[in-house]
Amino acid sequence: MTDTLSRPALDEIGDGARYIEAARGLAPLIDAEANGMETGRAISEAVVDGLADNGIFWMLVPREWGGAGLGIVDSLKVIEELSRSDGSTGWAVMANAFSTGVAAGFLPDAGGREIFAGAEKGITAGMILPTGKGVRVEGGYRVNGTYGFASGSGHASWIGAGFVVHDDEGNPEIGDDGQPVCRVAFVPRSEVEFLGNWNVMGMVATGSEDYSVTDVFVPEARAMDTFSTVPVRDEGVYKLGLLGIGVGGHGPVALGIAQRALEEIAAIAAVKTRPGYPSVIGDSDMFRREFVTHEALLQAARRYMYDAHADAEAAGAAGAMTDEHRARLRQVTTWVQGVAHDVVTFAYGWGGSSSIRNPSVLGRCMRDISVGARHMLVEPMTLVEAAGPILAGYARS
């Protein structure tokens, strides 16, 4: 794969460089495993081992617990590199590493140490949104719920389960803000039932099964506020807030898939002929104009995504995070999905039969971006929600 698109935006400095290079170094393995992983609907053991051996699952975990302690920008770059190789791999690692990061930053210290500071560092997955029910009991909660989309759960040791807190009479607890009190519990894998129902058209190898948690006791130390912007730890990355970290990982997955699609169509166009074209389609003025237009859009999307996250992380570390910073993170993450989808659609269309005859990397890119862009955290209404603080920034006194 060419590095043409990654070089200008991926300024690899500091401790993140080793992890970005490790992700690049795994590309041949992931490429070789990708078709089999799609057939098997899970990330292969060989790829999981490669990711674990390089510490990638724990890149957002503090160093004192054996993690890399990376900032958000370097972590996003790692996910983009993995997604260039295979969208499902990038997505699954995003789900694992970023949920692991928020658990490390927002769980009480005792819970974080239980999961991450032992001889076997935990890998998390699962649904953090509060679709379950947790009854407050002595020392913690009794949690029940059925959840969807546990991406990367096939190799996870701890599973997140979001819930609304209820009292012992079954009434939802209401917080000072007038909203139900919501928590995320982390449950050992052995206490979770996976439903084996992952049968989809894209992001197939993520293994994002539904699962249920039945009457499981979760101690207070393994539960955290669902929508907190106040971390337990002081590292700057956690000042982005739980959703600021969790949502942001969707952007580089889309960018990586789109970049791979451009690389694939550039190679195909150099040799592919079609009726009505005097030579290979890569020599066509129409193809070349469309290629450079979509390439420019992808470059712009990448630059804005990294700039917005760098600005927000710096503001958070300085205690100066604003609503506009948070809004721009939502804006760019959702906008990137549309740009990437357009780029992949362009490449897929020009690929002709090369896009549809399996095995086809372009076909897989099209399937994966189509599914990834449908996620509820990047659906178009998030742009409406982001508009208020951004518009306010344009107001003149």
Coordinates of C-alpha atoms in Angstrom, one line a residue, residues 20-332:
I20 CA 1.9 3.6 14.5
E21 CA 4.8 1.7 13.0
A22 CA 3.7 -1.5 14.7
A23 CA 0.2 -1.1 13.1
R24 CA 1.9 -0.6 9.7
G25 CA 4.1 -3.6 10.4
L26 CA 1.0 -5.8 10.9
A27 CA -0.4 -4.9 7.5
P28 CA 1.0 -8.0 5.6
L29 CA -0.5 -10.4 8.3
I30 CA -3.8 -8.6 8.3
D31 CA -4.0 -8.6 4.5
A32 CA -3.3 -12.3 4.4
E33 CA -5.9 -13.1 7.1
A34 CA -8.7 -10.6 6.0
N35 CA -10.7 -12.9 3.7
G36 CA -10.6 -15.8 6.2
M37 CA -11.6 -13.4 9.0
E38 CA -14.6 -12.2 7.0
T39 CA -15.7 -15.8 6.4
G40 CA -15.1 -16.7 10.0
R41 CA -16.9 -13.5 11.3
A42 CA -14.1 -12.8 13.8
I43 CA -10.6 -11.5 14.1
S44 CA -8.2 -14.4 13.7
E45 CA -6.0 -15.6 16.6
A46 CA -2.9 -14.7 14.6
V47 CA -4.0 -11.1 14.2
V48 CA -5.1 -10.9 17.9
D49 CA -1.8 -12.2 19.0
G50 CA 0.0 -9.7 16.8
L51 CA -2.0 -6.8 18.2
A52 CA -1.5 -8.0 21.8
D53 CA 2.2 -8.6 21.3
N54 CA 2.6 -5.0 20.2
G55 CA 0.5 -3.6 23.1
I56 CA -2.1 -2.0 20.8
F57 CA -5.1 -3.0 22.8
W58 CA -3.7 -1.0 25.8
M59 CA -2.5 2.1 24.0
L60 CA -4.9 4.3 26.0
V61 CA -4.1 2.6 29.3
P62 CA -1.8 4.5 31.7
R63 CA 1.8 3.5 31.7
E64 CA 1.8 2.7 35.4
W65 CA -0.7 -0.1 34.6
G66 CA 1.4 -1.4 31.7
G67 CA -0.2 0.5 28.9
A68 CA 1.3 3.0 26.4
G69 CA -0.4 6.1 27.8
L70 CA -0.9 7.5 24.3
G71 CA -2.8 10.7 23.6
I72 CA -5.8 10.7 21.4
V73 CA -4.2 11.8 18.1
D74 CA -1.6 9.0 18.1
S75 CA -4.3 6.5 19.0
L76 CA -6.4 7.6 16.1
K77 CA -3.5 7.3 13.8
V78 CA -3.0 3.7 14.9
I79 CA -6.6 2.9 14.2
E80 CA -6.4 4.5 10.7
E81 CA -3.4 2.4 9.9
L82 CA -5.1 -0.8 10.9
S83 CA -8.2 0.1 9.0
R84 CA -6.1 0.6 5.8
S85 CA -5.4 -3.1 6.1
D86 CA -8.9 -4.2 6.9
G87 CA -11.9 -2.2 8.1
S88 CA -13.1 -4.9 10.5
T89 CA -9.8 -5.1 12.2
G90 CA -9.6 -1.4 12.6
W91 CA -13.2 -1.3 13.9
A92 CA -12.7 -4.1 16.4
V93 CA -9.5 -2.7 17.8
M94 CA -11.1 0.8 18.0
A95 CA -13.9 -0.8 20.0
N96 CA -11.5 -2.7 22.3
A97 CA -8.8 0.0 22.7
F98 CA -11.1 3.0 23.1
S99 CA -13.5 1.3 25.5
T100 CA -10.4 0.0 27.4
G101 CA -9.2 3.6 27.5
V102 CA -12.4 5.1 28.9
A103 CA -12.5 2.3 31.5
A104 CA -9.0 3.1 32.6
G105 CA -9.8 6.8 32.8
F106 CA -13.2 6.8 34.4
L107 CA -13.5 3.7 36.6
P108 CA -12.7 4.1 40.3
D109 CA -9.0 3.3 40.8
A110 CA -9.7 -0.1 42.4
G111 CA -11.7 -1.2 39.4
G112 CA -9.2 0.0 36.9
R113 CA -6.4 -1.8 38.8
E114 CA -8.5 -5.0 38.9
I115 CA -9.0 -5.0 35.1
F116 CA -5.6 -3.6 33.9
A117 CA -2.9 -3.8 36.5
G118 CA -2.7 -7.6 37.0
A119 CA -0.5 -10.1 35.3
E120 CA -3.2 -10.5 32.5
K121 CA -4.2 -7.0 31.3
G122 CA -7.9 -6.9 30.5
I123 CA -9.4 -6.2 27.0
T124 CA -12.9 -4.7 27.1
A125 CA -15.7 -4.6 24.6
G126 CA -19.5 -4.2 24.7
M127 CA -22.3 -1.6 24.8
I128 CA -21.8 1.4 27.1
L129 CA -25.2 3.0 26.4
P130 CA -27.7 2.5 29.2
T131 CA -30.1 -0.1 27.7
G132 CA -30.0 -2.4 30.7
K133 CA -31.3 -2.1 34.3
G134 CA -29.2 -2.1 37.4
V135 CA -30.8 -2.3 40.9
R136 CA -28.7 -0.6 43.6
V137 CA -27.7 -3.1 46.3
E138 CA -25.2 -3.1 49.1
G139 CA -21.7 -2.6 47.6
G140 CA -22.8 -2.2 44.0
Y141 CA -25.5 -3.1 41.5
R142 CA -27.5 -6.2 40.3
V143 CA -27.5 -5.8 36.5
N144 CA -29.7 -7.3 33.8
G145 CA -29.9 -6.5 30.2
T146 CA -29.7 -7.7 26.6
Y147 CA -27.3 -5.7 24.4
G148 CA -26.3 -5.4 20.8
F149 CA -23.1 -4.9 18.8
A150 CA -20.3 -6.2 21.1
S151 CA -17.5 -5.4 18.5
G152 CA -14.3 -7.2 19.2
S153 CA -15.9 -9.4 21.9
G154 CA -14.4 -12.6 20.6
H155 CA -11.1 -11.8 22.2
A156 CA -12.3 -9.5 25.1
S157 CA -12.0 -10.5 28.7
W158 CA -14.3 -7.9 30.2
I159 CA -17.7 -6.8 28.7
G160 CA -19.3 -3.4 29.2
A161 CA -23.0 -3.3 30.1
G162 CA -24.7 0.1 30.3
F163 CA -27.7 0.5 32.6
V164 CA -30.1 2.9 34.2
V165 CA -29.9 2.7 38.0
H166 CA -33.0 1.7 39.8
D167 CA -33.8 1.6 43.5
D168 CA -34.9 -1.6 45.3
E169 CA -38.6 -0.9 44.5
G170 CA -37.8 -0.8 40.7
N171 CA -38.0 3.0 40.3
P172 CA -35.3 4.8 38.2
E173 CA -33.1 7.0 40.2
I174 CA -33.1 10.7 39.0
G175 CA -30.0 12.8 39.2
D176 CA -29.6 16.4 40.1
D177 CA -29.9 17.3 36.4
G178 CA -33.4 15.8 36.3
Q179 CA -32.2 12.8 34.1
P180 CA -32.0 9.1 35.0
V181 CA -28.8 8.1 36.7
C182 CA -26.8 5.9 34.2
R183 CA -23.8 3.7 34.7
V184 CA -21.6 1.3 32.7
A185 CA -20.6 -1.9 34.4
F186 CA -17.7 -4.1 33.4
V187 CA -18.5 -7.8 33.8
P188 CA -16.1 -10.8 33.4
R189 CA -16.5 -12.6 30.2
S190 CA -17.5 -15.8 32.0
E191 CA -20.7 -14.0 33.3
V192 CA -21.9 -13.0 29.9
E193 CA -24.0 -15.0 27.5
F194 CA -23.2 -14.4 23.8
L195 CA -26.1 -14.9 21.4
G196 CA -24.2 -16.0 18.3
N197 CA -26.3 -13.9 16.0
W198 CA -23.7 -11.8 14.0
N199 CA -24.9 -12.3 10.4
V200 CA -24.3 -9.0 8.5
M201 CA -23.1 -7.7 5.1
G202 CA -20.2 -5.5 6.2
M203 CA -17.8 -5.2 9.1
V204 CA -18.3 -9.0 9.3
A205 CA -15.0 -9.9 11.0
T206 CA -15.7 -7.6 14.0
G207 CA -17.8 -10.4 15.5
S208 CA -20.2 -7.9 17.0
E209 CA -22.6 -10.3 18.6
D210 CA -25.5 -9.5 20.8
Y211 CA -25.2 -10.6 24.4
S212 CA -27.1 -10.7 27.7
V213 CA -26.2 -10.2 31.3
T214 CA -28.6 -11.9 33.8
D215 CA -28.7 -10.9 37.5
V216 CA -25.0 -10.3 37.7
F217 CA -23.6 -8.4 40.8
V218 CA -21.2 -5.6 39.8
P219 CA -19.3 -3.9 42.6
E220 CA -19.3 -0.1 42.7
A221 CA -15.6 -0.1 41.8
R222 CA -16.4 -1.7 38.4
A223 CA -19.1 0.9 37.4
M224 CA -18.7 4.4 36.0
D225 CA -20.8 7.3 35.0
T226 CA -22.1 6.8 31.4
F227 CA -21.8 10.4 30.2
S228 CA -19.1 11.7 32.5
T229 CA -16.7 14.5 31.3
V230 CA -14.8 14.3 34.6
P231 CA -12.3 11.5 34.7
V232 CA -10.8 9.8 37.7
R233 CA -7.3 10.1 36.3
D234 CA -5.4 13.3 35.4
E235 CA -3.9 12.3 32.0
G236 CA -5.0 14.9 29.4
V237 CA -6.6 12.4 27.0
Y238 CA -9.3 11.5 29.5
K239 CA -10.3 15.2 29.8
L240 CA -12.0 14.7 26.4
G241 CA -14.7 12.9 28.3
L242 CA -16.1 9.4 27.9
L243 CA -18.0 10.1 24.8
G244 CA -15.3 12.3 23.4
I245 CA -13.0 9.3 23.4
G246 CA -15.5 6.7 22.5
V247 CA -17.0 8.5 19.5
G248 CA -13.7 9.8 18.0
G249 CA -12.5 6.3 17.1
H250 CA -15.1 6.0 14.4
G251 CA -13.4 8.7 12.3
P252 CA -10.0 7.0 11.5
V253 CA -11.8 3.7 10.7
A254 CA -13.6 5.5 7.9
L255 CA -10.5 7.3 6.7
G256 CA -8.4 4.1 6.6
I257 CA -11.0 2.3 4.6
A258 CA -11.3 5.2 2.1
Q259 CA -7.6 5.5 1.8
R260 CA -7.3 1.7 1.0
A261 CA -10.1 2.1 -1.6
L262 CA -8.1 4.9 -3.4
E263 CA -5.0 2.7 -3.3
E264 CA -6.9 -0.2 -4.8
I265 CA -8.6 1.8 -7.6
A266 CA -5.3 3.5 -8.5
A267 CA -3.7 0.1 -9.1
I268 CA -6.8 -1.3 -10.9
A269 CA -7.1 1.8 -13.2
A270 CA -3.5 1.4 -14.3
V271 CA -4.3 -1.9 -16.1
K272 CA -8.1 -2.0 -16.5
T273 CA -9.6 -1.4 -19.9
R274 CA -13.2 -0.7 -20.8
P275 CA -15.2 -0.4 -24.0
G276 CA -15.2 3.2 -25.2
Y277 CA -11.9 4.1 -23.6
P278 CA -8.8 4.4 -25.9
S279 CA -6.5 2.9 -23.3
V280 CA -6.6 2.0 -19.6
I281 CA -9.2 3.9 -17.6
G282 CA -6.4 5.4 -15.5
D283 CA -5.5 7.5 -18.5
S284 CA -9.0 8.9 -18.8
D285 CA -9.4 12.6 -18.1
M286 CA -12.8 11.8 -16.4
F287 CA -11.2 9.2 -14.1
R288 CA -8.3 11.5 -13.2
R289 CA -10.5 14.5 -12.4
E290 CA -12.7 12.4 -10.2
F291 CA -9.7 10.8 -8.5
V292 CA -8.0 14.0 -7.5
T293 CA -11.3 15.5 -6.4
H294 CA -12.0 12.6 -4.0
E295 CA -8.4 12.5 -2.9
A296 CA -8.5 16.1 -1.9
L297 CA -11.7 15.6 0.1
L298 CA -10.1 12.8 1.9
Q299 CA -7.0 14.9 2.7
A300 CA -9.2 17.7 4.0
A301 CA -11.2 15.3 6.1
R302 CA -8.1 13.8 7.6
R303 CA -6.5 17.1 8.4
Y304 CA -9.6 18.5 10.1
M305 CA -10.1 15.3 12.1
Y306 CA -6.6 15.3 13.6
D307 CA -6.6 19.1 14.1
A308 CA -9.9 19.0 16.0
H309 CA -8.8 16.2 18.3
A310 CA -5.4 17.8 18.9
D311 CA -7.1 21.1 19.8
A312 CA -9.6 19.5 22.1
E313 CA -6.9 17.4 23.8
A314 CA -4.7 20.4 24.4
A315 CA -7.7 22.4 25.8
G316 CA -8.7 19.5 28.1
A317 CA -5.2 19.2 29.4
A318 CA -5.2 22.9 30.2
G319 CA -8.6 22.8 31.8
A320 CA -10.1 24.9 29.0
M321 CA -12.4 22.4 27.2
T322 CA -15.5 24.2 25.8
D323 CA -18.8 23.1 24.4
E324 CA -17.4 24.1 21.0
H325 CA -14.5 21.7 21.3
R326 CA -16.9 18.9 22.1
A327 CA -19.2 19.9 19.2
R328 CA -16.4 20.0 16.7
L329 CA -15.4 16.4 17.7
R330 CA -18.9 15.3 17.0
Q331 CA -19.1 17.3 13.8
V332 CA -15.9 16.1 12.3

